[in-house]
mmCIF file with all atom_site columns, C-alpha atoms in Angstrom:
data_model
loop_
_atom_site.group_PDB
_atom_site.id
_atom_site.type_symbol
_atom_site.label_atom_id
_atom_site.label_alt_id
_atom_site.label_comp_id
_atom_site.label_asym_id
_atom_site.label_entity_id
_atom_site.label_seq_id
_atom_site.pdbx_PDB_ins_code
_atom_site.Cartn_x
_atom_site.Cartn_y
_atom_site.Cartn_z
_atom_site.occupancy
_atom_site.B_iso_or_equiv
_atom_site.pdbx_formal_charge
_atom_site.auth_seq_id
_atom_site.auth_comp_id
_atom_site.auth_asym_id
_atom_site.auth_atom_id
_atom_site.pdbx_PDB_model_num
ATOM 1   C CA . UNK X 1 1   ? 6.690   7.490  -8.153  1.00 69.00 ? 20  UNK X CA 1
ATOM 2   C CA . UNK X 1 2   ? 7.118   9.717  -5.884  1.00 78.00 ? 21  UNK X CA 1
ATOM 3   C CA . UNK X 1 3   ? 9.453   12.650 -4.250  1.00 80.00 ? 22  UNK X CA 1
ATOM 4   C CA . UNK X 1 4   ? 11.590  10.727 -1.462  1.00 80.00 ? 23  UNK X CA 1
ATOM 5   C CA . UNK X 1 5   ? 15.056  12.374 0.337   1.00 79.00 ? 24  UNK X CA 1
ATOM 6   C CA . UNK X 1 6   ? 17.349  11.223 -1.954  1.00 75.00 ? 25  UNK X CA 1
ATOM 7   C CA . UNK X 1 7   ? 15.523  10.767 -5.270  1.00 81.00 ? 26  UNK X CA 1
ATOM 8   C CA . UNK X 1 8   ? 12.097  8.953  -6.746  1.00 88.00 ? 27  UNK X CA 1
ATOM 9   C CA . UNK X 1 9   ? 10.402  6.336  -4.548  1.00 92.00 ? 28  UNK X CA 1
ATOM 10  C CA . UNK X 1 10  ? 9.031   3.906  -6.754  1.00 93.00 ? 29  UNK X CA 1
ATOM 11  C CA . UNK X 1 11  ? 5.744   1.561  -5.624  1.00 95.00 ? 30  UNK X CA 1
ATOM 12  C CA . UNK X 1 12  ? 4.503   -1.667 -6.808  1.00 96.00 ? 31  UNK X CA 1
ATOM 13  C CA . UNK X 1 13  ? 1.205   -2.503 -5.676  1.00 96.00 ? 32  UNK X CA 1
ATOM 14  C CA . UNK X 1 14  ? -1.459  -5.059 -6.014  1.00 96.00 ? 33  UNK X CA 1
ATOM 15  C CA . UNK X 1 15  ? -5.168  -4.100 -6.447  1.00 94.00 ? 34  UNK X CA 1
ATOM 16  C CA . UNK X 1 16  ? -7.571  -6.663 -5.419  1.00 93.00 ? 35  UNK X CA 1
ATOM 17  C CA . UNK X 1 17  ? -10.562 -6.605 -8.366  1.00 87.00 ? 36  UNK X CA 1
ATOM 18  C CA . UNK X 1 18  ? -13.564 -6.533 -8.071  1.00 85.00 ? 37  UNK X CA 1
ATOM 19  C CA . UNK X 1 19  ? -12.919 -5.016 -4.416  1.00 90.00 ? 38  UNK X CA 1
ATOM 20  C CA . UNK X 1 20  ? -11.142 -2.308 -5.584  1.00 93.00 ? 39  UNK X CA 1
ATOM 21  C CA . UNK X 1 21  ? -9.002  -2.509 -2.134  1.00 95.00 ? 40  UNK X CA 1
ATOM 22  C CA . UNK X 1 22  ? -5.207  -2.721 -1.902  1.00 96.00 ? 41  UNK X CA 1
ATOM 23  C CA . UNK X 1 23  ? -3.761  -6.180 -1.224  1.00 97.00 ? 42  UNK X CA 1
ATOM 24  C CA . UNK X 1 24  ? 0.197   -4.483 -0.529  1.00 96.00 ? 43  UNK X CA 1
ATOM 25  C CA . UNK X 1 25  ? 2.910   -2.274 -1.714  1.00 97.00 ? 44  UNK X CA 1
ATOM 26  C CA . UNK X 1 26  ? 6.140   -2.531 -1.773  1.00 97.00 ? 45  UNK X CA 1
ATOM 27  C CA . UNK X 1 27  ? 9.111   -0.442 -2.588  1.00 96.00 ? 46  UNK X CA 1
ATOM 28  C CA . UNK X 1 28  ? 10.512  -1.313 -5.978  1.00 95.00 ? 47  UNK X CA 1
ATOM 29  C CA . UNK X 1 29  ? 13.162  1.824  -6.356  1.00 92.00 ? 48  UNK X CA 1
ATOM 30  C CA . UNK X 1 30  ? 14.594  4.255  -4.431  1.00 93.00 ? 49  UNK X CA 1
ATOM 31  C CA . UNK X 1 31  ? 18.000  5.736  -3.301  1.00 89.00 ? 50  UNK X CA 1
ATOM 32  C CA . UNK X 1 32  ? 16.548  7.060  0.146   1.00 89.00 ? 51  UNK X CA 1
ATOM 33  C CA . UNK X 1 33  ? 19.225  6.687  3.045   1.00 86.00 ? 52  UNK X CA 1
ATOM 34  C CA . UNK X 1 34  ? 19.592  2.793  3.872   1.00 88.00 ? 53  UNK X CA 1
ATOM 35  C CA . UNK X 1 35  ? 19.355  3.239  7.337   1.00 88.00 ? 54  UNK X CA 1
ATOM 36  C CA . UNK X 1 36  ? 16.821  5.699  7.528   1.00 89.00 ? 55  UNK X CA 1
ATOM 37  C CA . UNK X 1 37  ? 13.982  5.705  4.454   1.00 92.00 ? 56  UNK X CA 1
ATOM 38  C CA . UNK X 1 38  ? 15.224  2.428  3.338   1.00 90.00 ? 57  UNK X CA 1
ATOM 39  C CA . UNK X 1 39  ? 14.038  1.000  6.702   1.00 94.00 ? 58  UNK X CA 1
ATOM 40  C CA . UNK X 1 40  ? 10.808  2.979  6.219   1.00 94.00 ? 59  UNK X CA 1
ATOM 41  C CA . UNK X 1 41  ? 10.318  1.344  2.762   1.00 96.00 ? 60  UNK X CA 1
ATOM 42  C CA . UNK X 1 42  ? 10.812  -2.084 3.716   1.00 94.00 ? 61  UNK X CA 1
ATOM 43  C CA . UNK X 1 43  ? 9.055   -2.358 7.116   1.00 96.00 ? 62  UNK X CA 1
ATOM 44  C CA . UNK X 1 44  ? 6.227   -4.238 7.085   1.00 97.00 ? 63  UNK X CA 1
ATOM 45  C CA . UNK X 1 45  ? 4.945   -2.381 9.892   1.00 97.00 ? 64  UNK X CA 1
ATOM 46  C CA . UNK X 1 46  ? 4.381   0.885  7.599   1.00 97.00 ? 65  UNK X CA 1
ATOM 47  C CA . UNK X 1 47  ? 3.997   -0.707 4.563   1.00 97.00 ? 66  UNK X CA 1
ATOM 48  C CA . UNK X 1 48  ? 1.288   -2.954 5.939   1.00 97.00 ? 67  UNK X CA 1
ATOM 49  C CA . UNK X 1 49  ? -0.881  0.175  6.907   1.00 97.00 ? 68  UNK X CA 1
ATOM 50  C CA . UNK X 1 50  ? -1.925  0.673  2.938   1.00 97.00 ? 69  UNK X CA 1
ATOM 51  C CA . UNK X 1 51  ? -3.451  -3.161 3.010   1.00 97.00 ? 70  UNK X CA 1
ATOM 52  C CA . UNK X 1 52  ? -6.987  -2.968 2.732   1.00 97.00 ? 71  UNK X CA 1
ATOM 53  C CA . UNK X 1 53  ? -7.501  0.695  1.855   1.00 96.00 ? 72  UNK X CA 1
ATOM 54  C CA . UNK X 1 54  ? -10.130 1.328  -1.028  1.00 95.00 ? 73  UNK X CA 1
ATOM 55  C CA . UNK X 1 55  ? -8.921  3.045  -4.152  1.00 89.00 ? 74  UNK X CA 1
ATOM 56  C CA . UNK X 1 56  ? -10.874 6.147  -2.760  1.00 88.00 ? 75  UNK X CA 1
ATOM 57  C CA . UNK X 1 57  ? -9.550  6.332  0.530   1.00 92.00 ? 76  UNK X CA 1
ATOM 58  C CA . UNK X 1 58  ? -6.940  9.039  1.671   1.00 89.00 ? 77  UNK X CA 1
ATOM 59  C CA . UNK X 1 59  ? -3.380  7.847  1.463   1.00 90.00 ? 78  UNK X CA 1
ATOM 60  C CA . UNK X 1 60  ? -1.865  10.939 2.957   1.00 93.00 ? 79  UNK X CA 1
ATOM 61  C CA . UNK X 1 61  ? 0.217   10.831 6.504   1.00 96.00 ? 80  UNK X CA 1
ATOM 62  C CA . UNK X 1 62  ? -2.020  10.937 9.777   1.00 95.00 ? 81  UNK X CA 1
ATOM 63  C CA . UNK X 1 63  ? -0.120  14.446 10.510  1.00 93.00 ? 82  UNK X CA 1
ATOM 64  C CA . UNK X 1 64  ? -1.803  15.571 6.873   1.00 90.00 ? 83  UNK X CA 1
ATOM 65  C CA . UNK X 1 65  ? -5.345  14.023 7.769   1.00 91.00 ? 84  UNK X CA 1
ATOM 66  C CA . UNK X 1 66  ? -4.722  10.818 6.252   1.00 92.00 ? 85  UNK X CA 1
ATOM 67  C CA . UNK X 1 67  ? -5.078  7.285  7.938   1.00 93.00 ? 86  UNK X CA 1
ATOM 68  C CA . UNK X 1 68  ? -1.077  6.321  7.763   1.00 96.00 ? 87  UNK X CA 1
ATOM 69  C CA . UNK X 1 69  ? 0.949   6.551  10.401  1.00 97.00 ? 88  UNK X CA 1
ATOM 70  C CA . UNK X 1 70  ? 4.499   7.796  8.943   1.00 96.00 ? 89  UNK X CA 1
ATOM 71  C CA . UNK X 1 71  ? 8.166   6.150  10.274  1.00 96.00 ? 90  UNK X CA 1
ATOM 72  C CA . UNK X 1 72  ? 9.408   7.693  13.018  1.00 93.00 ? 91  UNK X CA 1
ATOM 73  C CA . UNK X 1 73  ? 12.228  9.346  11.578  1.00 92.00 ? 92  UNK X CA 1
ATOM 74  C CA . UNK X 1 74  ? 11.734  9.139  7.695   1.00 94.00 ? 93  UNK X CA 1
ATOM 75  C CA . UNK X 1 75  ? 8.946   11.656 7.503   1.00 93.00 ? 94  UNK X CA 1
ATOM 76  C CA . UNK X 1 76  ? 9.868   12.181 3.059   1.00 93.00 ? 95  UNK X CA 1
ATOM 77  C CA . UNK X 1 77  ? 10.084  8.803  2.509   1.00 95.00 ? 96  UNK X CA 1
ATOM 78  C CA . UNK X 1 78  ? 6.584   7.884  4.370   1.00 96.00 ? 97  UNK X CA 1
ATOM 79  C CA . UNK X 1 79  ? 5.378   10.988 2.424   1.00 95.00 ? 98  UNK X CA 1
ATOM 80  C CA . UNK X 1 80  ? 6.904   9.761  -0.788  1.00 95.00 ? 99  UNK X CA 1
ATOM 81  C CA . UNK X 1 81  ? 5.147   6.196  -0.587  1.00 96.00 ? 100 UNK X CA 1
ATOM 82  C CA . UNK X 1 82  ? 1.638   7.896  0.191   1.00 95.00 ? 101 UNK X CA 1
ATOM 83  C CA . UNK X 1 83  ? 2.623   9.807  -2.961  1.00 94.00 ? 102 UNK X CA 1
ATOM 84  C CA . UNK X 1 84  ? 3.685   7.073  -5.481  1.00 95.00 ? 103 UNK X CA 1
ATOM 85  C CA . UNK X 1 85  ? 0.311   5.277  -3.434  1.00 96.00 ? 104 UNK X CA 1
ATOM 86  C CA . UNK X 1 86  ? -2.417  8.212  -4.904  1.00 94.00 ? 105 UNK X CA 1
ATOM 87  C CA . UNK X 1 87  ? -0.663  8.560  -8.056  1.00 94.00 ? 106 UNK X CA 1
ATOM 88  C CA . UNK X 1 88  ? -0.892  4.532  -8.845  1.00 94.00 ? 107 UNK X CA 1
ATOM 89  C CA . UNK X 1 89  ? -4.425  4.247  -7.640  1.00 93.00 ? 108 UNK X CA 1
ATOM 90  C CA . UNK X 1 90  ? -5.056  7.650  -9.635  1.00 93.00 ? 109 UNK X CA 1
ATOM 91  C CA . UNK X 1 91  ? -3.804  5.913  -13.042 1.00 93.00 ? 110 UNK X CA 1
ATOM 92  C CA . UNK X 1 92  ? -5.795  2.609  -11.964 1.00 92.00 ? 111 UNK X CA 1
ATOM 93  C CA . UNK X 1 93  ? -9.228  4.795  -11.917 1.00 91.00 ? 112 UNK X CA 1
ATOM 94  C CA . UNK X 1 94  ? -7.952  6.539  -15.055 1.00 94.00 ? 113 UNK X CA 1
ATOM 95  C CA . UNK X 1 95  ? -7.510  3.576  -16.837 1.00 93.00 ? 114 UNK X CA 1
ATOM 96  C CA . UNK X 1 96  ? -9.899  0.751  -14.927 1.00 90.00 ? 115 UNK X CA 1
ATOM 97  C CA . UNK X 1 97  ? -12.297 0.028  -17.772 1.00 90.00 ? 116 UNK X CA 1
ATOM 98  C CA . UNK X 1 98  ? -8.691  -0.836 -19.545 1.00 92.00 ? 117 UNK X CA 1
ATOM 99  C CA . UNK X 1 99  ? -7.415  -3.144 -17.065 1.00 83.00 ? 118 UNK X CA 1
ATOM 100 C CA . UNK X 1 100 ? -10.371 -4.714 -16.189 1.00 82.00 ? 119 UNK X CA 1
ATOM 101 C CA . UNK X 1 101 ? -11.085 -5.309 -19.973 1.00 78.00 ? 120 UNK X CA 1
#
């Protein structure tokens, strides 16, 4: 999860093995504005940007030195999803030798 406008944005995402590289996202949860952060969260244009990246890239915001461009206009919620992003591919490192079995 992580810190959007209105509440908790939560991510899904899928983790291409043995590539270690993100296949998508997607928003699963969140109460952000509809027409504001909930267009962030479902556009495929930003949501798209996080396909490909390595577990060990840098999911921040390009305004933070990352490689994502945030939604013009729903700065939190773009920051929120780069958020829940590093937190769920810092629990897949944490735990890889347990997923991967």
């Amino acid at each position: 999860y992580g810190g959007g406008f209105e509440g908790n944005v939560g991510i899904m995402m899928a983790v291409k093995i043995p590539d270690e590289v993100l296949d998508g996202i997607a928003a699963t949860t969140h109460s952000e504005t509809p027409s504001v952060g909930g267009v962030a969260l479902n556009s495929p244009d930003f949501m798209g940007q996080f396909k490909g990246k390595s577990v060990g890239d840098n999911f921040a915001l390009s305004s933070g030195g990352g490689a994502i461009n945030g939604y013009s206009g729903a700065t939190v919620s773009s920051e929120a999803a780069t958020r829940a992003v590093t937190s769920g591919m810092e629990i897949f490192k944490k735990f890889k030798s347990e997923i991967l079995g």
